[in-house]
XYZ file of C-alpha atoms in Angstrom:
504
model
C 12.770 -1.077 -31.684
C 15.814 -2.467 -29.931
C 19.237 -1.921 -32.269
C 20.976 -5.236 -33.656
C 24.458 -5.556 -34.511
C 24.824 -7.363 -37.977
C 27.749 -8.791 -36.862
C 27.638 -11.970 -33.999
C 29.400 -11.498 -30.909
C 32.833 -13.494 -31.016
C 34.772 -15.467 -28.431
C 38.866 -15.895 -28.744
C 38.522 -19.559 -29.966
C 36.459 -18.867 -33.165
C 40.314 -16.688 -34.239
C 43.703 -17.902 -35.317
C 47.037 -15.768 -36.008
C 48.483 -16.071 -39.233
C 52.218 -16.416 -39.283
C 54.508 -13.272 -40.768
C 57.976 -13.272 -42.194
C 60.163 -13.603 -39.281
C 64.091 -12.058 -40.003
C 66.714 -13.654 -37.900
C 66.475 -11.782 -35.216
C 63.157 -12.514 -34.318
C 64.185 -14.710 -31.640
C 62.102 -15.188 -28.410
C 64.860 -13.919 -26.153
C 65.121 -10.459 -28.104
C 61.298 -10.037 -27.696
C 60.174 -7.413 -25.129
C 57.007 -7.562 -23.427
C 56.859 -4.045 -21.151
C 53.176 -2.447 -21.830
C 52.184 0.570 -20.479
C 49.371 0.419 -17.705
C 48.396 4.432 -17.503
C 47.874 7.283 -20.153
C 50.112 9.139 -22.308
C 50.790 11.820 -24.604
C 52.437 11.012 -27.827
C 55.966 11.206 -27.660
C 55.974 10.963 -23.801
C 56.854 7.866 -21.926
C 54.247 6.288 -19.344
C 53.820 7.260 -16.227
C 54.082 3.285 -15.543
C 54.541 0.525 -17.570
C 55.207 -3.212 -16.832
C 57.438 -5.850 -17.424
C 54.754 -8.452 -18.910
C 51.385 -7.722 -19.905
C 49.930 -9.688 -16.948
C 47.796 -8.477 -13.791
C 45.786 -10.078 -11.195
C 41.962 -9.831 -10.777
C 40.507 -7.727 -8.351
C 39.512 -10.926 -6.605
C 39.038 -12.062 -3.085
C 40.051 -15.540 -4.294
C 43.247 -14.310 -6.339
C 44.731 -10.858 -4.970
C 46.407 -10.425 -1.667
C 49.677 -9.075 -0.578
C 51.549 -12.115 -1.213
C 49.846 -12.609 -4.579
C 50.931 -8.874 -5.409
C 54.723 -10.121 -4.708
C 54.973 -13.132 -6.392
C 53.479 -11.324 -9.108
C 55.422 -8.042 -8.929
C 58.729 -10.131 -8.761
C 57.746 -11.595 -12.109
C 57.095 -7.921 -13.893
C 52.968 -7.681 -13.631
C 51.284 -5.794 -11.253
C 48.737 -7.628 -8.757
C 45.284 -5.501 -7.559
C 44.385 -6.382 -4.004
C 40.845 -7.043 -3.727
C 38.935 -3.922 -2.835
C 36.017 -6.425 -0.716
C 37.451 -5.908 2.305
C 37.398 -3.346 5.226
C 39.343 -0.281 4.336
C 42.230 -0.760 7.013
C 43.015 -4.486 5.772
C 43.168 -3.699 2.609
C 45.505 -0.710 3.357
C 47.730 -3.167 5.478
C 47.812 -5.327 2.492
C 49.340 -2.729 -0.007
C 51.788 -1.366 2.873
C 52.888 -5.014 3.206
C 54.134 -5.327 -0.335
C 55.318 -1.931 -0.601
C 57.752 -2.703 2.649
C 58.743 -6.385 1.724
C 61.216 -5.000 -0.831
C 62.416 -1.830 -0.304
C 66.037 -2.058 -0.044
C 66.275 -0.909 3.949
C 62.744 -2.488 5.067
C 60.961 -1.767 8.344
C 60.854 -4.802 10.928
C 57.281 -5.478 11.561
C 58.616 -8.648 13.647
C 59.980 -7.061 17.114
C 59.605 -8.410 20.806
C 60.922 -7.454 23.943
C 64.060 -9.432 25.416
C 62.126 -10.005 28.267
C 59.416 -12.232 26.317
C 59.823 -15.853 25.680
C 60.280 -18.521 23.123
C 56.811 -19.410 22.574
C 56.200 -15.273 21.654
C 58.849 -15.834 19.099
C 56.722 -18.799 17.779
C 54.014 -17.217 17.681
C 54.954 -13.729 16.021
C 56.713 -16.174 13.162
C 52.977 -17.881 13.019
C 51.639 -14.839 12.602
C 54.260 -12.776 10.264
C 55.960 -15.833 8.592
C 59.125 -14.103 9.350
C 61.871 -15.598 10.341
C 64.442 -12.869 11.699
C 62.762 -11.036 14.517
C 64.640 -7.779 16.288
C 64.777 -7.409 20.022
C 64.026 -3.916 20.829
C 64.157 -2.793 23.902
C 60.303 -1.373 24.017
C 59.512 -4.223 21.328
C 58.753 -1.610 18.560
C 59.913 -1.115 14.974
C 62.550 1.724 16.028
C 63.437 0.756 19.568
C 67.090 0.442 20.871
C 68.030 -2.768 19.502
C 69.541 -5.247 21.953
C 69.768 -8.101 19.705
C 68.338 -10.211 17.209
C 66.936 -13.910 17.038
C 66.756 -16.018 14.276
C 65.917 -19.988 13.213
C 69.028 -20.945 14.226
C 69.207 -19.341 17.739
C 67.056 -21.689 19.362
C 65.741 -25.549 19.375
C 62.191 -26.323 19.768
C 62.933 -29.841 21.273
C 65.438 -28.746 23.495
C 64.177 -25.294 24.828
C 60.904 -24.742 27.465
C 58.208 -22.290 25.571
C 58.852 -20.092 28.968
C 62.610 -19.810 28.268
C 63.363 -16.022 28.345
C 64.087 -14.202 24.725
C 67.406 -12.773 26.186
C 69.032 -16.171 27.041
C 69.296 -17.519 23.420
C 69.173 -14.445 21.586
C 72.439 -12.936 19.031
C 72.957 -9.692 21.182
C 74.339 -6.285 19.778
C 77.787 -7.001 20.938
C 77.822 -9.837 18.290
C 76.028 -7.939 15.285
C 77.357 -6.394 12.126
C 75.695 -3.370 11.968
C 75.698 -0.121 9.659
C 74.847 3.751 10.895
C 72.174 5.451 9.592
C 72.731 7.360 6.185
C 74.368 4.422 4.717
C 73.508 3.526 0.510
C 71.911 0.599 -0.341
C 75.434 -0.167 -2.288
C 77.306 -0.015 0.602
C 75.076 -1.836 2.653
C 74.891 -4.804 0.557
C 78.932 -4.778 0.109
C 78.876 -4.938 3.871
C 76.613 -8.341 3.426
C 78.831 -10.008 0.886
C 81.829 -8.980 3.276
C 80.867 -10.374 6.049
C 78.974 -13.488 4.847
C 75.851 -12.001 6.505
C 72.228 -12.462 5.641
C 70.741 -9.848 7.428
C 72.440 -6.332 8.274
C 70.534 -4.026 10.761
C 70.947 -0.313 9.932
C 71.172 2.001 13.750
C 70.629 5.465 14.418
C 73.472 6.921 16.350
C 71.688 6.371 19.481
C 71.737 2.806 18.889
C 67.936 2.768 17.926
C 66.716 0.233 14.804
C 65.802 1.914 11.610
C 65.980 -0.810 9.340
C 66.923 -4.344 8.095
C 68.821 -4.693 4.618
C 68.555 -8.741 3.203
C 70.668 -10.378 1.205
C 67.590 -12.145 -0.060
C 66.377 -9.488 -1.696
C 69.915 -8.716 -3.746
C 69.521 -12.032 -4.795
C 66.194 -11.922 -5.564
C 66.903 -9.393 -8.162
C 69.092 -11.219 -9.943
C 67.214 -14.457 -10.094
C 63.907 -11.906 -11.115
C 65.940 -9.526 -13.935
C 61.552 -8.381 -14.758
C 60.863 -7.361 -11.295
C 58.592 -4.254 -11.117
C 59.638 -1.722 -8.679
C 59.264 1.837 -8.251
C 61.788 4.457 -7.643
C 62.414 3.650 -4.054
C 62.959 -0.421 -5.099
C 59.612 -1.088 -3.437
C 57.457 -3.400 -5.718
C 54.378 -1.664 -7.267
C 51.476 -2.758 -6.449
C 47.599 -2.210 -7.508
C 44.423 -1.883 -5.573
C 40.886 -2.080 -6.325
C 38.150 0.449 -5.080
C 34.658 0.662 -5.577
C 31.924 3.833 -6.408
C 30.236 3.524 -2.946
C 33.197 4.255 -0.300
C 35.921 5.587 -2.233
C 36.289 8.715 -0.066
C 37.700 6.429 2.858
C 39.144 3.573 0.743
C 41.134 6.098 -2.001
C 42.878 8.333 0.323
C 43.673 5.206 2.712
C 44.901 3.198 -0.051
C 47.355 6.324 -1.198
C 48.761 7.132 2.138
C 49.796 2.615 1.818
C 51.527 3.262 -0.988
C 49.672 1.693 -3.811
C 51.114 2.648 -7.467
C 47.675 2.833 -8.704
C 43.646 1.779 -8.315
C 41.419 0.216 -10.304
C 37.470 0.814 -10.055
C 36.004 -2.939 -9.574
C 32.656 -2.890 -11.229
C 30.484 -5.535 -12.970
C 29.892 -2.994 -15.359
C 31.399 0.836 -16.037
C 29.050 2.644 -18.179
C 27.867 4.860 -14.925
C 26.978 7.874 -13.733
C 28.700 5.745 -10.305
C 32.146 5.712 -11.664
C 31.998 9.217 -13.327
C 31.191 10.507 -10.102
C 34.241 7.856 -8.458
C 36.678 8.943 -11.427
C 36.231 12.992 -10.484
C 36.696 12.788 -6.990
C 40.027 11.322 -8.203
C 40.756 13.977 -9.979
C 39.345 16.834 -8.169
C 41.237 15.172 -4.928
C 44.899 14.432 -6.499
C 44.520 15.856 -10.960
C 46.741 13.480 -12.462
C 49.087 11.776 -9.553
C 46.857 9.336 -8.801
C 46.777 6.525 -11.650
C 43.026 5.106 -11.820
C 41.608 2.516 -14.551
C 37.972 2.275 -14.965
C 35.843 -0.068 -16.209
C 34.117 -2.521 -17.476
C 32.899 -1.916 -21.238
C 32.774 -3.926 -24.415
C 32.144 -1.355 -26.691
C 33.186 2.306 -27.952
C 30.657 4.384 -26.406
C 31.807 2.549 -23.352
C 35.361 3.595 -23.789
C 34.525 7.189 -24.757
C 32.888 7.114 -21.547
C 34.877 6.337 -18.948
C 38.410 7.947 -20.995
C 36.651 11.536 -20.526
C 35.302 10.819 -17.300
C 39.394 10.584 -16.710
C 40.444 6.615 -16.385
C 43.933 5.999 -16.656
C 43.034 2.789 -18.301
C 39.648 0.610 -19.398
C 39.256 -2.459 -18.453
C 37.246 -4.680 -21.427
C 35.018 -7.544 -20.865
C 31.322 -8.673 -19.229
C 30.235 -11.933 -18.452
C 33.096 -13.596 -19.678
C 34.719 -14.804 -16.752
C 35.130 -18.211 -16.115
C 32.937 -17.882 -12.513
C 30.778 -15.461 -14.092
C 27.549 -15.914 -14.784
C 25.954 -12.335 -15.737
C 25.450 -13.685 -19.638
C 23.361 -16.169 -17.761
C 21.022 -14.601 -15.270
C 20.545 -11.127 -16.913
C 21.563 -11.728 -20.593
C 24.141 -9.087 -20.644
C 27.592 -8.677 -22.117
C 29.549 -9.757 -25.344
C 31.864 -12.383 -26.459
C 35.128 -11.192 -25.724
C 37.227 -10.891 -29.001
C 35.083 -8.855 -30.419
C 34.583 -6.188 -27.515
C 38.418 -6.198 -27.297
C 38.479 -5.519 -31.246
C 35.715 -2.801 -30.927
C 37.117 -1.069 -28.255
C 41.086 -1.287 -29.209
C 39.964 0.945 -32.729
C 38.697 3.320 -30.087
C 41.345 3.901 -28.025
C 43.385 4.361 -31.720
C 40.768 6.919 -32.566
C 41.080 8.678 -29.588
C 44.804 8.704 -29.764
C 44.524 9.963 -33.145
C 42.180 12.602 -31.985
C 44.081 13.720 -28.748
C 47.558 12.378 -29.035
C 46.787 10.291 -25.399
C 47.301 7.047 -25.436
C 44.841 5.140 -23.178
C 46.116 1.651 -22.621
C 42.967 -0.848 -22.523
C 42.903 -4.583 -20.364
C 41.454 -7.362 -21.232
C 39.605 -9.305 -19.110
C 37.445 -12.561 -19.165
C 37.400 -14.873 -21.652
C 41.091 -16.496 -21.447
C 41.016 -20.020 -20.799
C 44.081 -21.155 -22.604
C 47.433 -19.447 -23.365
C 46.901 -18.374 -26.450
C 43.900 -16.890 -25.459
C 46.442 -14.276 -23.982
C 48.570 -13.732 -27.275
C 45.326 -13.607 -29.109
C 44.150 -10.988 -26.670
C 47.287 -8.954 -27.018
C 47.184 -9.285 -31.032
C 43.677 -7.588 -31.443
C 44.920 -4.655 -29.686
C 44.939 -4.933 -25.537
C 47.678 -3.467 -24.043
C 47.931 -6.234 -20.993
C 45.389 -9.105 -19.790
C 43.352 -9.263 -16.644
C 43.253 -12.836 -15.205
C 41.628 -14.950 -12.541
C 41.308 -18.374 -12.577
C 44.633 -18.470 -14.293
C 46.590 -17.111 -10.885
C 44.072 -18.754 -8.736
C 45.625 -22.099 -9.378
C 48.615 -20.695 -8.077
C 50.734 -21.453 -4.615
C 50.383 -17.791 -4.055
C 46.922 -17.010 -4.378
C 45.170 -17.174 -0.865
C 42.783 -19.736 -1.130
C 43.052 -23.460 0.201
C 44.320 -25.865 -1.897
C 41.975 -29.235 -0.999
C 42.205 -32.773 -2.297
C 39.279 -33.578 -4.544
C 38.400 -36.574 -6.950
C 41.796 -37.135 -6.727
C 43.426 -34.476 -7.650
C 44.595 -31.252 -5.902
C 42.430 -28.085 -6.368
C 42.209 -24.685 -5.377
C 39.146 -22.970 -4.171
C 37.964 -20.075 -6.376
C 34.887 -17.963 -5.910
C 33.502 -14.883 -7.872
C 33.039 -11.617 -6.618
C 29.415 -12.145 -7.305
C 28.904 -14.907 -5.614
C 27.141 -14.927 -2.566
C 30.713 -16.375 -1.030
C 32.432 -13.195 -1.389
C 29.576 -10.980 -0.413
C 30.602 -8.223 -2.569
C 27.508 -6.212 -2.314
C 29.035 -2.697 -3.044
C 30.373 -4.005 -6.845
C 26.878 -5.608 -7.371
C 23.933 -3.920 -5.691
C 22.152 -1.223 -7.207
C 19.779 -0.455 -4.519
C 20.159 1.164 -0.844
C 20.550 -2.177 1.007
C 24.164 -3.674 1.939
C 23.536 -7.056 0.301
C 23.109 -8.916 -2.857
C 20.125 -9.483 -4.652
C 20.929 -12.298 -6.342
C 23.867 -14.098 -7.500
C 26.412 -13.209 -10.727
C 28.924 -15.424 -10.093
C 29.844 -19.069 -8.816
C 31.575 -20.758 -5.964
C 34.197 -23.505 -7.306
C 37.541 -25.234 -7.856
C 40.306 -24.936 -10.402
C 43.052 -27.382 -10.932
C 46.201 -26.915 -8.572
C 49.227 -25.790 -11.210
C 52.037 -25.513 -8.696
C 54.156 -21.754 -8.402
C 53.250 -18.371 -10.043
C 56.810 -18.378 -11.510
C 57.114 -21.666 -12.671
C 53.919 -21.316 -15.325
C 54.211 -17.431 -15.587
C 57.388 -18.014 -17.671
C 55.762 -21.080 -19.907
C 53.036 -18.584 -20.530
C 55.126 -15.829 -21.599
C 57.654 -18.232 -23.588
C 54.454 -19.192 -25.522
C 53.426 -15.383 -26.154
C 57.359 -14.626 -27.178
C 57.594 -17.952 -29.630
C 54.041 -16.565 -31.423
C 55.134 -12.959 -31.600
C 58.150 -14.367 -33.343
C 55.955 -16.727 -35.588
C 54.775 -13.474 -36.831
C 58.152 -10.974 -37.030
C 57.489 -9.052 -34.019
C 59.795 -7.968 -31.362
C 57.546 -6.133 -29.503
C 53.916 -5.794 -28.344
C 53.086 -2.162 -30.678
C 54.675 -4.052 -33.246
C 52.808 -7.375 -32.729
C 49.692 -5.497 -32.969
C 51.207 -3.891 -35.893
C 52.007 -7.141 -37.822
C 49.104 -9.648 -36.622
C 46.721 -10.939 -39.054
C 43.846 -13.383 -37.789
C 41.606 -15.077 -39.534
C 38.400 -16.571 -38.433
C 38.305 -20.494 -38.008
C 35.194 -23.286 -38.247
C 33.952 -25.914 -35.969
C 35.906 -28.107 -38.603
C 39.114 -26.625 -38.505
C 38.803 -26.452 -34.357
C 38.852 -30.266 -34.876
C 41.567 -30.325 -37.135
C 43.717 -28.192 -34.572
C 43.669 -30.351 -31.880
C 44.537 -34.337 -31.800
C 42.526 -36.703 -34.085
C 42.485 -39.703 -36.011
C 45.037 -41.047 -33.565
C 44.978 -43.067 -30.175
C 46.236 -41.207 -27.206
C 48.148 -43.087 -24.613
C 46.837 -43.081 -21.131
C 49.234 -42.980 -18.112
C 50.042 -46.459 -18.650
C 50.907 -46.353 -22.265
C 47.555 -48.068 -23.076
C 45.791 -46.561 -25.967
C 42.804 -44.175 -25.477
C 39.958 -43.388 -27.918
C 39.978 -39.517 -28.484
C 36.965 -37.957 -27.342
C-alpha cells in the first residue's frame, strides 16, 4: 500500500516566530542579509553569495534583462527565463552583463551619414540615449562624434536632416586613450563636468563609453551585486531537453550561473542535464537544480552535482499542479524537511549546499518565515511581477492598475520543454494560469520595505545575521482562532472617506 506521512503537509500561515532576547545592538541597520547561492566546503567562502536573499523566477512574465538589473542593483540575482530561443536569451544575459561594466561597449552606433529619424529609431529600439557616430557605424569604428538628447529638436529638425549636421564632433569631445583605470576615468568625469567619457584606441577607433551614471549608481545602490569585472551578475534558466545549445551559449554571455527550470527535479532528466555540466566545465559552472520537497529529493539532485536545490511544488500562486494532478506539499514543511537535509549532508561532507525556496510566499513575512526554517534565499514571482521592471503590460482593470502575469505552465507561455514528458513539442494540458496581479510601483521602492520588515523580525529575535537567525528562531504553530486574533477585529475600519467599514 501507498506510504502516509503522520504528519499533515503545512503552509507558512499555519507558523509564527517567537520573539528572542534582543541586546542593543540588534538594530536593523547592523543586520546583514548576504546568503550564499552555490556550494561550499566548511571553512571556505562561496563561490557567490548575494546581497539579499531575493531572486527572480525563471518566468517569462518576471525575468528579463532589465528585470535582472533592477534586481542586481538591489543585491539579488534575477534568472532570465530559459522559454525562449537560445540566441535571445543569450542577448538577454550579455545585455546585463554590458550595462554596468565600468568601460561598456556602445551597442547604439550610426553612421554620420544617416539621419535624425535613424537616431529615433535606434533610441526606440535600444532606449539609449547617447549614441556614437562611427565612421562604419559599428561598436569599434573611428569615432567622429557623438549625439545625444540635447543635440537635436524634434519640432524644429526634418526626420531627413543628416546625422553630421547636429552632431557633438571629436574636435569637441573629452576623450581618454586606451589603457586608462576606471579611477582615472571617472576623475576625468567629475573634472570636466561630463556625463559620458568615450575611451579611443590610438588610432582614434571607439573602445568604450565610461558613465557617470553608473558611479552614481553605486553609491545610491551600496548592495549592488557585481562580479569581479563590476558587471552585474546575473542568472539564467535552462532546461533537460536542449541544454547542449542553451548551456554553452548562455556561458560564452556571461551568465554567473544557471538554474535547471523544472516542474519537478526528482529525474533521471536533470541527472543526465546536471553531468553534462560537469563533465563539460567540473566545478566553474555554478548550476542549481530542482524542484523537491523532500530529503530523498535533495539527496538526489546534491549528488547528481547541483550547486543549489530549489524547494517547492504546486505552491505557486499561478500554479495549479496540486490541482490537476494532486501532486506536491505545503510549503513550510518541505522547506523544514529538506533544510535538516542539507544540515545532514553538511555534517556528513563538510559542503554546504544552499537550498531556495520557492512558492508559497504571498505576504512578507512569508519571506522571513521562509528564511527562519532554514532556506538560504527565496524564489519569487508574483511578488516582482507587480513590478515597473518586470516585462509584462501593466493594463487598467476594475479600476485599478494591474500587471499581466502568466505561469510557465500555462498554455500562454507555451513552455512545453519544462512540462511535457512525451516526444511531441507541446503541452498536454495545462499546470498553470493566465492572470493579473496588483500594480505596486518600482522594484526598489518595495524591495527595501520588504527587507526592512525581514531586518526588524530578525532583530525581534537577537539575530544579526541569516546563520544566526536560523540559529535563534523558534516558531510555533498557530489556529484558525489565533489567525483571527492576528489580524484586525472587533473594530470598524475606515474606508477612503473616513466612513466606517464592517470587517469582513
Amino acid at each position: 500500500m501507498a506510504y502516509y506521512y503522520s504528519e499533515p503537509s503545512r503552509t507558512f500561515n499555519e507558523y509564527l516566530l517567537v520573539p528572542g532576547y534582543s541586546p542593543a545592538e540588534c538594530v536593523p541597520a547592523n543586520t546583514s542579509l548576504t546568503t550564499p547561492v552555490a556550494k561550499f566546503r566548511k571553512g571556505e567562502e562561496p563561490p557567490l553569495s548575494m546581497n539579499i536573499p531575493l531572486v527572480s523566477a525563471i518566468m517569462q512574465a518576471v525575468s528579463n534583462d532589465t528585470m535582472a538589473i533592477a534586481l542586481a542593483k538591489a543585491g539579488g540575482i534575477s534568472f532570465i527565463y530559459a522559454s525562449q530561443s537560445v540566441a535571445r536569451q543569450a542577448a538577454m544575459v550579455r545585455k546585463v552583463k554590458d550595462y554596468k561594466a565600468g568601460f561598456v561597449s556602445s551597442d547604439s552606433n550610426i553612421r554620420p551619414d544617416q539621419t535624425l529619424q535613424d537616431i529615433l529609431d535606434l533610441k526606440e529600439n535600444t532606449g539609449h540615449s547617447t549614441v556614437a557616430i562611427t565612421d562604419d557605424g559599428t561598436p569599434n569604428g573611428k569615432l567622429i562624434g557623438i549625439v545625444t538628447g540635447r543635440d537635436y529638436r524634434v519640432t524644429r529638425m526634418t526626420p531627413d536632416t543628416p546625422v553630421h549636421t547636429f552632431m557633438t564632433p571629436i574636435e569637441k569631445i573629452i576623450y581618454a586613450p586606451e589603457g586608462t583605470s576606471l579611477k582615472e576615468a571617472n576623475n576625468i568625469i567629475w573634472g570636466h563636468k561630463l556625463n559620458t567619457l568615450p575611451v579611443l584606441s590610438a588610432e582614434g577607433r571607439l573602445v568604450a563609453f565610461v558613465f557617470r551614471k553608473d558611479y552614481t549608481s553605486n553609491k545610491e545602490n551600496p548592495l549592488e551585486l557585481s562580479d569581479a569585472q563590476k558587471r552585474y551578475v546575473v542568472g539564467a534558466g535552462i532546461n533537460t531537453r536542449d541544454y547542449r545549445e542553451r548551456v554553452p551559449a548562455l556561458i560564452e554571455a556571461g551568465a554567473d550561473i544557471l538554474c535547471i527550470d523544472s516542474s519537478e527535479g526528482f529525474s533521471e532528466w536533470q541527472k543526465l542535464t546536471l553531468r553534462y555540466i560537469r563533465d563539460t566545465y567540473g566545478d566553474t559552472v555554478k548550476v542549481g537544480g530542482g524542484n523537491i520537497v523532500d530529503r530523498d529529493g535533495f539527496r538526489f539532485l546534491v549528488e547528481a552535482g547541483a550547486d543549489f536545490v530549489k524547494v517547492g511544488i504546486g505552491g505557486g500562486s499561478i500554479c495549479i499542479t496540486r490541482e490537476t494532478k494532486g501532486i506536491g506539499r505545503g510549503q513550510a514543511t518541505a522547506v523544514i524537511e529538506v533544510a535538516r537535509a542539507r544540515d545532514e549532508y553538511f555534517e556528513e561532507t563538510g559542503i554546504y549546499v544552499p537550498i531556495c525556496s520557492d512558492g508559497g510566499i504571498v505576504h512578507d513575512h512569508h519571506m522571513s518565515l521562509a528564511l527562519a526554517m532554514g532556506s538560504d534565499f527565496c524564489m519569487l514571482g508574483r511578488y516582482f511581477a507587480r513590478f515597473d521592471e518586470s516585462p509584462t503590460n501593466r493594463v487598467f482593470v476594475g479600476g485599478a492598475y494591474m500587471k499581466e502575469y502568466w505561469g510557465e505552465g500555462s498554455t500562454r507561455a507555451r513552455n512545453w520543454q519544462r512540462y511535457d514528458m512525451g516526444g511531441t513539442e507541446n503541452l498536454s494540458f495545462e499546470e498553470g494560469i493566465d492572470s493579473y496581479v496588483p500594480y505596486a510601483g518600482s522594484l526598489h521602492d518595495n524591495v527595501n520595505i520588504s527587507l526592512n520588515k525581514l531586518r526588524s523580525t530578525m532583530c525581534n529575535c537577537g539575530a544579526l545575521t541569516l546563520p544566526e537567525f536560523q540559529e535563534k528562531a523558534r516558531l510555533t504553530l498557530v489556529s484558525s482562532s489565533s489567525l483571527i486574533e492576528g489580524g484586525p477585529h472587533d473594530v470598524f475600519l475606515k474606508d477612503n472617506t473616513g466612513a466606517p467599514v464592517t470587517p469582513k
